[in-house]
XYZ file of C-alpha atoms in Angstrom:
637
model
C -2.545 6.984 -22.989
C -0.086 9.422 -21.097
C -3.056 10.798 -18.799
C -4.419 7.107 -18.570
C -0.744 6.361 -16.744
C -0.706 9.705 -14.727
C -4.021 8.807 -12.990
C -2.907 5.248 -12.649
C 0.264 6.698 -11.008
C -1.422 9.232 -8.914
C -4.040 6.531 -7.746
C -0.966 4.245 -6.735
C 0.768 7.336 -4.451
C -2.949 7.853 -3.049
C -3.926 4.043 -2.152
C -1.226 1.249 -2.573
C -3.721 -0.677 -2.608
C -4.315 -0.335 -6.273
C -0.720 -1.087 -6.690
C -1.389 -4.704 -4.807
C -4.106 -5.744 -6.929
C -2.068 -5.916 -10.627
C -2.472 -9.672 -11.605
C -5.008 -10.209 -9.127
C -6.655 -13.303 -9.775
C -9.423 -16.282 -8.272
C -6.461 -18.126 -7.138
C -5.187 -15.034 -4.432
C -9.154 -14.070 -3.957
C -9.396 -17.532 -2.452
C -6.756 -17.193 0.281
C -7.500 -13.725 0.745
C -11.236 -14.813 1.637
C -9.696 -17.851 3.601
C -7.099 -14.833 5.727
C -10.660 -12.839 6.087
C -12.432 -15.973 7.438
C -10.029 -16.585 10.132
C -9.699 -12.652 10.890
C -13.233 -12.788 11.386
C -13.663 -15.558 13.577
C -10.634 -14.412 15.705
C -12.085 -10.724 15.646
C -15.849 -10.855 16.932
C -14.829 -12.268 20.412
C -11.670 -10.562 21.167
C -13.080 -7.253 19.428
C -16.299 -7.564 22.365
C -13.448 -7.739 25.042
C -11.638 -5.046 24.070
C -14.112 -2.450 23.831
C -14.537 -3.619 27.653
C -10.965 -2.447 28.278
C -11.505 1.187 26.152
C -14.459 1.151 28.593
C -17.258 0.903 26.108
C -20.128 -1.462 25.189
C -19.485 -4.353 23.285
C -21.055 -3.842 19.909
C -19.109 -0.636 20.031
C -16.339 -2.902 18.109
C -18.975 -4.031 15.831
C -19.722 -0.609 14.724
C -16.364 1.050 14.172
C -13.901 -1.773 13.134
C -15.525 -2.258 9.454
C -14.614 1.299 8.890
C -11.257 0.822 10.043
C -10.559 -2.671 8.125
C -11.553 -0.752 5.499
C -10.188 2.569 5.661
C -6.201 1.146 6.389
C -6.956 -1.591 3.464
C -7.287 1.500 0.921
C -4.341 3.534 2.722
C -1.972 1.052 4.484
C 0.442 -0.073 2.863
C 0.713 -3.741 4.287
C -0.908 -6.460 2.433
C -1.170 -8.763 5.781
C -1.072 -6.527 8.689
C -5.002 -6.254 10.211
C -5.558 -3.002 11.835
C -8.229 -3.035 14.194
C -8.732 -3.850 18.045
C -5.470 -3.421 19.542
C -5.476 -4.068 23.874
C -2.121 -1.454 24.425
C -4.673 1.489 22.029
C -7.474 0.325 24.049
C -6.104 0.483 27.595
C -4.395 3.965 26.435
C -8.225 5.251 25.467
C -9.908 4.093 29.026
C -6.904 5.963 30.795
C -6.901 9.081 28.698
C -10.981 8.931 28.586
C -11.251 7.659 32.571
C -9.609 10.823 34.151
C -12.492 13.210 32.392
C -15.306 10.897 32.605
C -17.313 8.328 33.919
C -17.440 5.009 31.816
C -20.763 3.872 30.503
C -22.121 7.610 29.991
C -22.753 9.300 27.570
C -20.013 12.116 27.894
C -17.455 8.782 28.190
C -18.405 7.962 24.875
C -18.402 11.212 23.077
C -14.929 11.514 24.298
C -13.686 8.050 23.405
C -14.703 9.057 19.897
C -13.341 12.478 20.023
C -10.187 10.587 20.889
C -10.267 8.386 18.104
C -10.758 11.250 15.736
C -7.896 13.176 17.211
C -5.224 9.873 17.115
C -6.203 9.962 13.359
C -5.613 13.225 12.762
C -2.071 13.456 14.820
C -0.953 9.912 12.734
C -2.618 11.180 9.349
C -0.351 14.576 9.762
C 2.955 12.829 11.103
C 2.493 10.368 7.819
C 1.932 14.170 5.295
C 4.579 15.139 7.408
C 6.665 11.867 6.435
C 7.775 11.649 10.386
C 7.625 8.007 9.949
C 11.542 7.520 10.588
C 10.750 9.277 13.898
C 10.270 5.652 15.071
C 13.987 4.707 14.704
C 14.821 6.838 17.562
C 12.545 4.988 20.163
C 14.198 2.057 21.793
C 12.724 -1.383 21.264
C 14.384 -2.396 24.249
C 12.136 0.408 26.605
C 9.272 -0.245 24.102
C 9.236 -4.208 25.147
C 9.592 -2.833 29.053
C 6.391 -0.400 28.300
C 4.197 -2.930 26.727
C 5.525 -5.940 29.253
C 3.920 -3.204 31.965
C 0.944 -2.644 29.494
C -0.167 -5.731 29.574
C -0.148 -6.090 33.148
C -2.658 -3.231 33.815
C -4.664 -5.192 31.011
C -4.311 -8.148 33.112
C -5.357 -7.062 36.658
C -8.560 -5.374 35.001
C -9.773 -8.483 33.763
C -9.239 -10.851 36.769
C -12.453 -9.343 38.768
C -13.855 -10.377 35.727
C -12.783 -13.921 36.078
C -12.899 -14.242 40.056
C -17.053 -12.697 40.003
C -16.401 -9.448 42.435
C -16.219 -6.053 41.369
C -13.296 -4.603 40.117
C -11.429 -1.467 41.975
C -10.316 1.934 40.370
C -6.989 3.120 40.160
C -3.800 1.954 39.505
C -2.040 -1.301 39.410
C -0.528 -1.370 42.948
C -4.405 -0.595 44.042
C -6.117 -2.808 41.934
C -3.510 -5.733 43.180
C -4.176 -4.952 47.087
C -7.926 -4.805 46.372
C -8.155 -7.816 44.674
C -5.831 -9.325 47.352
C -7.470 -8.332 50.448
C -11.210 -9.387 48.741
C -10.290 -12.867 46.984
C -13.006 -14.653 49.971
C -15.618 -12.617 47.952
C -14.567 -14.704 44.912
C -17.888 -16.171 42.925
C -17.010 -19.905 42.600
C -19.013 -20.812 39.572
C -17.726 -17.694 37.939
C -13.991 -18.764 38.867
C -14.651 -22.311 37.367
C -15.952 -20.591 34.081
C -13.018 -18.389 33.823
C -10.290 -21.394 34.360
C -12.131 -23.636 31.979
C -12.247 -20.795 29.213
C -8.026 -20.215 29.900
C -7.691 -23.563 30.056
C -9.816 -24.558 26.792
C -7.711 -21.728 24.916
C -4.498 -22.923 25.828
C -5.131 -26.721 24.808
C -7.077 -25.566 21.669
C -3.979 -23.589 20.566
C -1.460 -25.897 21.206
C -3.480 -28.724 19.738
C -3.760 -26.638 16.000
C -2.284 -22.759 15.158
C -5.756 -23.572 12.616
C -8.609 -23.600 14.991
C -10.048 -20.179 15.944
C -9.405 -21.289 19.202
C -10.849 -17.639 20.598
C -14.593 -18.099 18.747
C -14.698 -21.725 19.313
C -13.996 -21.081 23.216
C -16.749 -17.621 22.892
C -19.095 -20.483 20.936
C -18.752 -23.139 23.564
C -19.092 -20.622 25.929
C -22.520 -19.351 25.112
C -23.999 -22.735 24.651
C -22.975 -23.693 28.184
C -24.580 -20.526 29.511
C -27.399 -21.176 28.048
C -27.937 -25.069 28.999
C -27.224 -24.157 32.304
C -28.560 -20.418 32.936
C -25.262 -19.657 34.246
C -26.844 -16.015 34.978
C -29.745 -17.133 36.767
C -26.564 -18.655 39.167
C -24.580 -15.564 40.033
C -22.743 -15.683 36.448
C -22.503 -12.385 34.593
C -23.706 -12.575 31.138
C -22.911 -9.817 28.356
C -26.519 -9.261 28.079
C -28.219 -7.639 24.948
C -26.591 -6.350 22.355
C -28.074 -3.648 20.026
C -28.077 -4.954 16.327
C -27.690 -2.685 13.418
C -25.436 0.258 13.309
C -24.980 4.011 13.577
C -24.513 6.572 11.422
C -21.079 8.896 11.175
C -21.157 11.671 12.741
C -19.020 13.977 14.981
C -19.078 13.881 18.981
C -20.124 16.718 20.562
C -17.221 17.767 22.806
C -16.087 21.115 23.874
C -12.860 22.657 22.616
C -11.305 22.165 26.016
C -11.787 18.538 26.132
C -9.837 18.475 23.074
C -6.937 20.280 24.446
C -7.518 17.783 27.733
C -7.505 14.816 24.756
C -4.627 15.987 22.843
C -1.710 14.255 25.026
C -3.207 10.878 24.984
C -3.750 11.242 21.073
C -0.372 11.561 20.558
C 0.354 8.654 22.750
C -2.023 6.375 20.775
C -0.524 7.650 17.419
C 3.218 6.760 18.520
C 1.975 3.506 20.213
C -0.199 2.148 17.588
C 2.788 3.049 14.922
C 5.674 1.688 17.443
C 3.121 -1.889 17.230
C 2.712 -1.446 13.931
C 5.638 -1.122 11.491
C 8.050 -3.874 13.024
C 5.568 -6.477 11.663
C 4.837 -4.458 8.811
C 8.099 -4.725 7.833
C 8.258 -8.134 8.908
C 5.503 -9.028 6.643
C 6.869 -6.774 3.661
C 10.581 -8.904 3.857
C 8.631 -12.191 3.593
C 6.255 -11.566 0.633
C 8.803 -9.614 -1.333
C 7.499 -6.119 -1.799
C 8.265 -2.462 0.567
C 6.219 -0.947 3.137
C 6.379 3.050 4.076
C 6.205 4.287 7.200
C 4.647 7.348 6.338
C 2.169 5.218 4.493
C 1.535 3.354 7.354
C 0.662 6.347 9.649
C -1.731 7.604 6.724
C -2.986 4.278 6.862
C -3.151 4.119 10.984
C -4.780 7.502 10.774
C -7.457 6.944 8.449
C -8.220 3.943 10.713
C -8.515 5.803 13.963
C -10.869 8.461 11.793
C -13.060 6.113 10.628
C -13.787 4.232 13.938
C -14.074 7.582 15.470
C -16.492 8.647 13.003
C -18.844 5.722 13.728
C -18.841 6.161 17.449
C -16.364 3.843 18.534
C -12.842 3.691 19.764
C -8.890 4.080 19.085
C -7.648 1.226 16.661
C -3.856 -0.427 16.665
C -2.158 -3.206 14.862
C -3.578 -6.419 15.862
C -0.441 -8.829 15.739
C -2.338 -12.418 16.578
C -5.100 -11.318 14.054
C -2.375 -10.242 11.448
C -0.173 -13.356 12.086
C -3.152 -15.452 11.629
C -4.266 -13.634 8.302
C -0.828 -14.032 6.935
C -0.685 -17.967 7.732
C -3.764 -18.582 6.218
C -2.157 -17.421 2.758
C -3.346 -13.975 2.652
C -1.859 -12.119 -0.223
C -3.358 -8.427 -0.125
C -5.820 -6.325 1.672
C -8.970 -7.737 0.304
C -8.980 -9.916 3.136
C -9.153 -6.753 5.595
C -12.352 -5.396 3.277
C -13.899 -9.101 3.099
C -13.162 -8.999 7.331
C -15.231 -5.722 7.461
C -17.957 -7.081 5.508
C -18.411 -10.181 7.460
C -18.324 -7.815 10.504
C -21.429 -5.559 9.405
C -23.236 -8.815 8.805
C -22.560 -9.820 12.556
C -23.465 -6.393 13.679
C -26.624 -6.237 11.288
C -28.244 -10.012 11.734
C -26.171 -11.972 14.883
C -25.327 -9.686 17.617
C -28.423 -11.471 19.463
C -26.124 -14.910 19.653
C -23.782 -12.914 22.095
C -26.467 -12.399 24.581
C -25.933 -15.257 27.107
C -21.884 -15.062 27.035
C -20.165 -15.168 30.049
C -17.788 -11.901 30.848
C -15.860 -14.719 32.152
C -15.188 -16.519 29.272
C -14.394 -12.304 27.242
C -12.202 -11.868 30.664
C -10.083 -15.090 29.831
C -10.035 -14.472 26.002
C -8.210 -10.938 26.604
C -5.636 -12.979 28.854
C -4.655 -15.508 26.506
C -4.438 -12.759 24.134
C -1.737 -10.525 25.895
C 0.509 -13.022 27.095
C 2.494 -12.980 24.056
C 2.527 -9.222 25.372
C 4.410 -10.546 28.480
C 7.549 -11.252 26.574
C 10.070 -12.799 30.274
C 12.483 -14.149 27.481
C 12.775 -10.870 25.942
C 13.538 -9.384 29.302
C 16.266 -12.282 30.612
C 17.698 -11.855 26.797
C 18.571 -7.896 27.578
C 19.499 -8.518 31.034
C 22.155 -11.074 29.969
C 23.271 -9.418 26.358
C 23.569 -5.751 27.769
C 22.785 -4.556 31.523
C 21.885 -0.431 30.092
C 18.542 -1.996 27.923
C 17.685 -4.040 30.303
C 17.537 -1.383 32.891
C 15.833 1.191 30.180
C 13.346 -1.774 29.760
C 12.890 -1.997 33.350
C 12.512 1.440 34.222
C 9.485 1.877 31.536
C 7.867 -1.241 33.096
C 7.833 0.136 36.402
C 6.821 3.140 35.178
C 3.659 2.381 33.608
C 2.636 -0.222 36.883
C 3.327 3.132 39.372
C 2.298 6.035 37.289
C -0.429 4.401 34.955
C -0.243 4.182 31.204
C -0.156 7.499 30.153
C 2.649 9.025 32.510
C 4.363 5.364 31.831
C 4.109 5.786 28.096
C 6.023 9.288 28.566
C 8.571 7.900 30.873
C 8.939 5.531 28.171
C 9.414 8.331 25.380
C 11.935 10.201 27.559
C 13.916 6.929 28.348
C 14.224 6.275 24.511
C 14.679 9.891 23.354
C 17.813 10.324 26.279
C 19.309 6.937 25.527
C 19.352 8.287 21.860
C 21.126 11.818 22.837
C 23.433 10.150 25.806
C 24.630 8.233 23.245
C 24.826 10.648 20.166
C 26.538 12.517 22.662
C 29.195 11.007 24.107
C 32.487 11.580 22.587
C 33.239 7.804 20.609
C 36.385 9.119 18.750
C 38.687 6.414 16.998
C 42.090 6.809 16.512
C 43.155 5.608 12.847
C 46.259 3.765 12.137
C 48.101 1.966 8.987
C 47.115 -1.627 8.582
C 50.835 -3.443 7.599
C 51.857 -4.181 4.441
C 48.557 -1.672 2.774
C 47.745 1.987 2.507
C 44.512 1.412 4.322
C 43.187 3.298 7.864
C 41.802 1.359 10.241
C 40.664 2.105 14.130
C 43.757 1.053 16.267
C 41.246 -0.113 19.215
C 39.741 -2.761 16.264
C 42.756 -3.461 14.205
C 45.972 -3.980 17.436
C 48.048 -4.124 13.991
C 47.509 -0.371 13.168
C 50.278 1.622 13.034
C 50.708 5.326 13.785
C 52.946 8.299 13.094
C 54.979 9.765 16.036
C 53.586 13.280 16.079
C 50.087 12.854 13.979
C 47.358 11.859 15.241
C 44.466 10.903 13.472
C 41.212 10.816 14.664
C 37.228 9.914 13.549
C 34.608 10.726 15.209
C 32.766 7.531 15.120
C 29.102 9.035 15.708
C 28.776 12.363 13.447
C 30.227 15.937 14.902
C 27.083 18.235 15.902
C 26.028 20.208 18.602
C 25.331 17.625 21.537
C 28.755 15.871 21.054
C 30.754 18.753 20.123
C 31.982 19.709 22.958
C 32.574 16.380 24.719
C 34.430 15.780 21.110
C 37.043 18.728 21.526
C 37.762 17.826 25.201
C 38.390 14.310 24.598
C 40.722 15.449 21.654
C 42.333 17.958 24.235
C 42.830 14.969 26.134
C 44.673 12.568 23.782
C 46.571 15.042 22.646
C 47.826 15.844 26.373
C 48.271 11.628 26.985
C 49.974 11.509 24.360
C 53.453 9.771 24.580
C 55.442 11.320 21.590
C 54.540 15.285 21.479
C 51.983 15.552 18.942
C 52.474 18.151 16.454
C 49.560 17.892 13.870
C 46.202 16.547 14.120
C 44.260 15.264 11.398
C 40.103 15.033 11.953
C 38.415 12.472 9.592
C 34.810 13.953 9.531
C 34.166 11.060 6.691
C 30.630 10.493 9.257
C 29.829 14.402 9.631
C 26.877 14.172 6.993
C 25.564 17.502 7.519
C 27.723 19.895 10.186
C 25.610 22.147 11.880
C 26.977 25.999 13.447
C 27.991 24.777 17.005
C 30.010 21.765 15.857
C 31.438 24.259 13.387
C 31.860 26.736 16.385
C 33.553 24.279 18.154
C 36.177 23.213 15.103
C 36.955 27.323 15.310
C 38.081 26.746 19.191
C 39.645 22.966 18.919
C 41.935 24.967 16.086
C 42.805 27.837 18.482
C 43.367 25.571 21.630
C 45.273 23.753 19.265
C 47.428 26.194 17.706
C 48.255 27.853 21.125
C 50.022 24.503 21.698
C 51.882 24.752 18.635
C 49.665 21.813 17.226
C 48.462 22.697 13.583
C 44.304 20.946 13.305
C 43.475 19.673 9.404
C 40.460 17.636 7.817
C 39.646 15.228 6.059
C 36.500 13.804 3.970
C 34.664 16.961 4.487
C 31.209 16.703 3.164
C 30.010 19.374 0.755
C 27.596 20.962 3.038
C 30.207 21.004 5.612
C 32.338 22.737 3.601
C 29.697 25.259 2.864
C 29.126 26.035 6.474
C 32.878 26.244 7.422
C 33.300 28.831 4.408
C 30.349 31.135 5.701
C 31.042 30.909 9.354
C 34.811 32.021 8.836
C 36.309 28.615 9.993
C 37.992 27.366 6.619
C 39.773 30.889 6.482
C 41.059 30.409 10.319
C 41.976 27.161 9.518
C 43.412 27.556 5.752
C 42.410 25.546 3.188
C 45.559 23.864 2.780
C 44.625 22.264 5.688
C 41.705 20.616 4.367
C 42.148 17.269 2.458
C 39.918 14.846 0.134
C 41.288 11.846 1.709
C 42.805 10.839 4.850
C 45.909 9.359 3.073
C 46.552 13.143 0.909
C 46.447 14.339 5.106
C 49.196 11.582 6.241
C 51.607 12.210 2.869
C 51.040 16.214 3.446
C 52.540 15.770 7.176
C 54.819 13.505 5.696
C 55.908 15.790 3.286
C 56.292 19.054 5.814
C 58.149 17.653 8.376
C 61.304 15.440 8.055
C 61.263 12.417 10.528
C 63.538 9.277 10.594
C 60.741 7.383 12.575
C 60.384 3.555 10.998
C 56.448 4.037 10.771
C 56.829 6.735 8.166
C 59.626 4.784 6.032
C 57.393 1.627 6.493
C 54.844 3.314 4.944
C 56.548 4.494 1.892
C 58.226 0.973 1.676
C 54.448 -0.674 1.250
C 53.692 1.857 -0.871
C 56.416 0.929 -3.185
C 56.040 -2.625 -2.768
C 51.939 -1.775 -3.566
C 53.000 0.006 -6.952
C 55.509 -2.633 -8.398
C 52.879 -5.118 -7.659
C 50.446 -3.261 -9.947
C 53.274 -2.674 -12.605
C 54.206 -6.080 -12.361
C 50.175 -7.127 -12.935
C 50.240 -4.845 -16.239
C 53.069 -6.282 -17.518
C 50.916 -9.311 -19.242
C 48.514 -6.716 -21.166
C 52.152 -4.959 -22.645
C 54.340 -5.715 -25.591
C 57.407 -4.960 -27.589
C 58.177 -1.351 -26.430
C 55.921 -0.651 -23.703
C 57.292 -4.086 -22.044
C 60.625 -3.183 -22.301
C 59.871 0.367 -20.357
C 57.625 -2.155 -17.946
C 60.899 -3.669 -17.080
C 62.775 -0.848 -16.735
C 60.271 0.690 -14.083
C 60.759 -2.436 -12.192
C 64.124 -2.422 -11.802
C 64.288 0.791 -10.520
C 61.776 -0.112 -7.803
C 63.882 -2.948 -6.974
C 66.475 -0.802 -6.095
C 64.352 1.305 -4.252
C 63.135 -0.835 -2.328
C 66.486 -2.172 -1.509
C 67.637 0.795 -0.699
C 64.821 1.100 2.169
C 65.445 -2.068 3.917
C 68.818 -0.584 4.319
C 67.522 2.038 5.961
C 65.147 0.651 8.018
C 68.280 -1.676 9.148
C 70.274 1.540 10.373
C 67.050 3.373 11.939
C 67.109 3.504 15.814
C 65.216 0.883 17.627
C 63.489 -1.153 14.355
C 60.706 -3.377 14.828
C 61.631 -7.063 14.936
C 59.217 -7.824 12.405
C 60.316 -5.185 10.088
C 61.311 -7.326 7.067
C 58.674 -9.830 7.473
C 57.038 -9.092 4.539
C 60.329 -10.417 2.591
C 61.739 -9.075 -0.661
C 59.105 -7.799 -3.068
C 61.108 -9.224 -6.528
């Protein structure tokens, strides 16, 4: 029984999609095969026109996708998201493959594989690795810029295809003047087919989300071809496609060419995860159950491997293919192993129907199918919420339209990974204060109630101390300290967010405590982590500093200053005033749980605090310069 469970359990860590399939039943096999039905019929056409944009034949999508359906369906861990042809993965491939070789030879091929097999390996390692929270740490905000200038490039390729003249090479700003400067050599017919195929898209998806509106626009295309010989008219046709498939096996590439791959491998592994996990997760929150993003670039991985393997091309995350699947009641991944069936049946027995479709009508369905790419509300939403994102957004979409996709995508990285360290780094210190009438800290620039001590100042910083902020951290302490109005004679350091202190923020604690001291200014801390204390003991700094100095809680820091040095400020007899009035109120709650003797004591205690209290508004009467709302609180009896 016990191993019985401990290869249940391993088989669960291996593929969740064992874990999916407990109280699987005819009832969820019926909308899975409904989700793989609609896959399929969205799949086949735009699959064709993608392998256009990786550069490759057609049926090169019919060969490798039914590996990769079913390859992420055993490793994934999304029970809606279809991985297969992705246009970002697909444009990355033709750029990385396009600068080494010619497209439609045989070397272009071999290395379109090779790079498929490499992205797989870089995601498969990054998920063993568990890097999947790397993701965090790129901005969505450049992210949206990037794929905004993504699916432009994917854009100008395909309008040759629509206008009937030959396409130019290199980059956008190229491709735009060449198009521009040779739209008299446009092909009429070819033009007409084009519009009518946008057009027929648009209508049919407006009219019902439930109409394949991509296969019944490839479908409608064909049989006009073919009533009309559209080719025999100037039309291009897709021609004929190879049925059957091909075996695995490795492409022969040199060892160089893998080094030459290895940058744009990496760049399909971060892009396909980046498209990826937000509707992972999306999916996960709706249906109730977790996704892992380590899982997920197992699952991305063993994707890319298997349509490498079968000589085709990168895969990504298919979002209108995985929205569809999911709103036609899709439950698990059955429906992506169902989608890869039905896939080697077109490859095997129908690839022959494709023969007479216009590159036209593929041309127009890759349009309709990144506009949702082209996200202008997205854009106007940064540029009015927060000026920085929109300009990191901006500065990725130019990127990618002036330096192509693969310099853009690492403009893009860069953007998000400095955003992440400007802002780690600058020095977002809060000063804490006493909220009125409580014992609790709050940041005086969020609570204006907050009071402070004259001559301790009490600081947080807000985003963790370690090495990129440290410094910027002591000089704006340095700073405060010198602005300060009242000479400031202690500070207190709340390192409550200082998870894990590292040796130059402890370096720098050593120097804030000598700069410090040589201004007669004594440094202490609070909320020191354990591992933070560890460090601080084996670099020397606790012993500088003296442990005295080092406190559990803020408040032990505030009633040790209070204790040391004898003030007649208000703000420290205001505090001990709430903190009487807190402790009768708690003595005065108890008093309904006690009886005979113990209430008579109860009563006692009160009294005195009475008078103590008393005793303090007198004193707060006679202090210099009182606050007018000193007593506002009223008597506590």
């Amino acid at each position: 029984m016990g191993t019985a469970r401990s290869h249940a359990s391993w088989l669960t860590r291996v593929s969740p999609f064992a874990a999916s399939l407990r109280g699987y039943d005819r009832r969820r096999l019926k909308k899975d095969v409904v989700g793989a039905l609609t896959v399929t019929a969205l799949h086949i056409p735009e699959g064709m026109a993608y392998a256009q944009l990786a550069g490759m034949p057609p049926q090169a999508a019919l060969y490798s996708t039914p590996a990769a359906l079913a390859l992420y369906a055993l490793f994934g861990s999304s029970r809606q998201l279809i991985i297969a042809v992705s246009a970002s993965v697909s444009v990355l491939s033709a750029a990385t493959v396009g600068a080494m070789a010619q497209q439609g030879t045989p070397r272009f091929m071999a290395l379109t594989a090779a790079l498929a097999l490499m992205a797989g390996a870089v995601a498969t390692l990054a998920g063993v690795l568990k890097l999947g929270r790397v993701a965090q740490f790129f901005s969505s905000s450049v992210l949206s810029g990037f794929v905004f200038g993504l699916a432009l490039i994917i854009a100008i390729k395909q309008v040759p295809k629509l206008l009937g003249i030959e396409g130019a090479k290199g980059g956008f700003f190229e491709r735009l003047g060449y198009l521009l400067t040779h739209l008299g050599q446009t092909h009429a017919l070819t033009l007409a087919v084009g519009a009518a195929s946008i057009a027929a898209l648009l209508l049919l998806g407006r009219v019902s989300r439930r109409i394949p509106a991509a296969l019944a626009v490839l479908v409608l295309g064909i049989a006009v071809s073919s009533l009309l010989h559209l080719d025999a008219k100037g039309v291009a046709i897709v021609g004929h496609i190879p049925a059957g498939l091909v075996p695995p096996q490795l492409p022969e590439v040199e060892l160089g060419d893998l080094a030459k791959l290895l940058p744009g491998a990496c760049g399909i592994a971060l892009v396909a995860f980046a498209e990826a996990i937000g509707p992972a997760r999306m999916f996960a929150a709706k249906h109730g159950y977790e996704v892992d993003p380590n899982r997920e670039l197992v699952g991305l991985g063993a994707a890319n491997l298997g349509g490498g393997l079968f000589r085709g091309f990168s895969m990504g995350c298919s979002l209108s293919k995985s929205a569809a699947n999911d709103q036609a009641g899709s439950t698990t991944q059955v429906s992506s192993l169902v989608t890869a069936g039905l896939t080697l049946l077109v490859a095997l027995f129908l690839t022959g129907l494709f023969r007479t479709l216009p590159e036209a009508t593929l041309g127009a369905i890759v349009v309709v199918a990144i506009l949702g790419m082209m996200d202008v509300k997205e854009l106007v939403r940064l540029a009015r919420l927060r000026r920085a994102d929109f300009l990191g957004a901006a500065v990725a979409l130019v990127g990618v339209l002036a330096f192509d996709v693969l310099p853009g995508l690492l403009i893009a990285v860069g953007l998000s990974l400095f955003l992440t360290v400007y802002r780690a780094s600058r020095p977002r210190l809060s000063e804490l204060g006493r909220v009125p009438g409580t014992l609790d800290l709050a940041a005086t620039h969020r609570e204006a109630s907050a009071i402070t001590l004259p001559g301790l100042e009490v600081f947080r910083p807000e985003e963790g101390l370690f090495f990129a902020n440290a410094t910027s951290l002591r000089d704006e302490v340095l700073k405060r300290v010198g602005d300060a109005k009242v000479p400031v004679r202690e500070v207190l350091l709340d390192l409550e967010l200082t998870d894990d202190l590292d040796v130059p923020g402890a370096d720098m604690l050593a120097g804030l405590h000598e700069d410090l001291s040589n201004r007669g200014i004594t440094l202490s801390l609070a909320r020191v982590h354990a591992p933070a204390q560890r460090l601080l003991e084996r670099t020397g700094v606790l012993a500088k500093m003296g442990r005295q100095n080092v406190y559990p809680h803020v408040r032990e820091g505030v009633e040790a200053w209070m204790a040391r040095h004898e003030s007649q400020a208000w703000q420290e007899w205001r505090l001990i005033q709430d903190g009487l009035y807190l402790v009768r109120s708690r003595v005065d709650e108890a008093g309904a749980l006690l009886h005979g003797e113990e209430r008579h004591r109860q009563e006692d205690l009160l009294i005195r605090l009475d008078e103590a209290d008393t005793r303090m508004r007198e004193l707060l009467r006679n202090l210099p310069h009182p606050p007018a709302d000193d007593d506002s609180r009223g008597p506590v009896h």
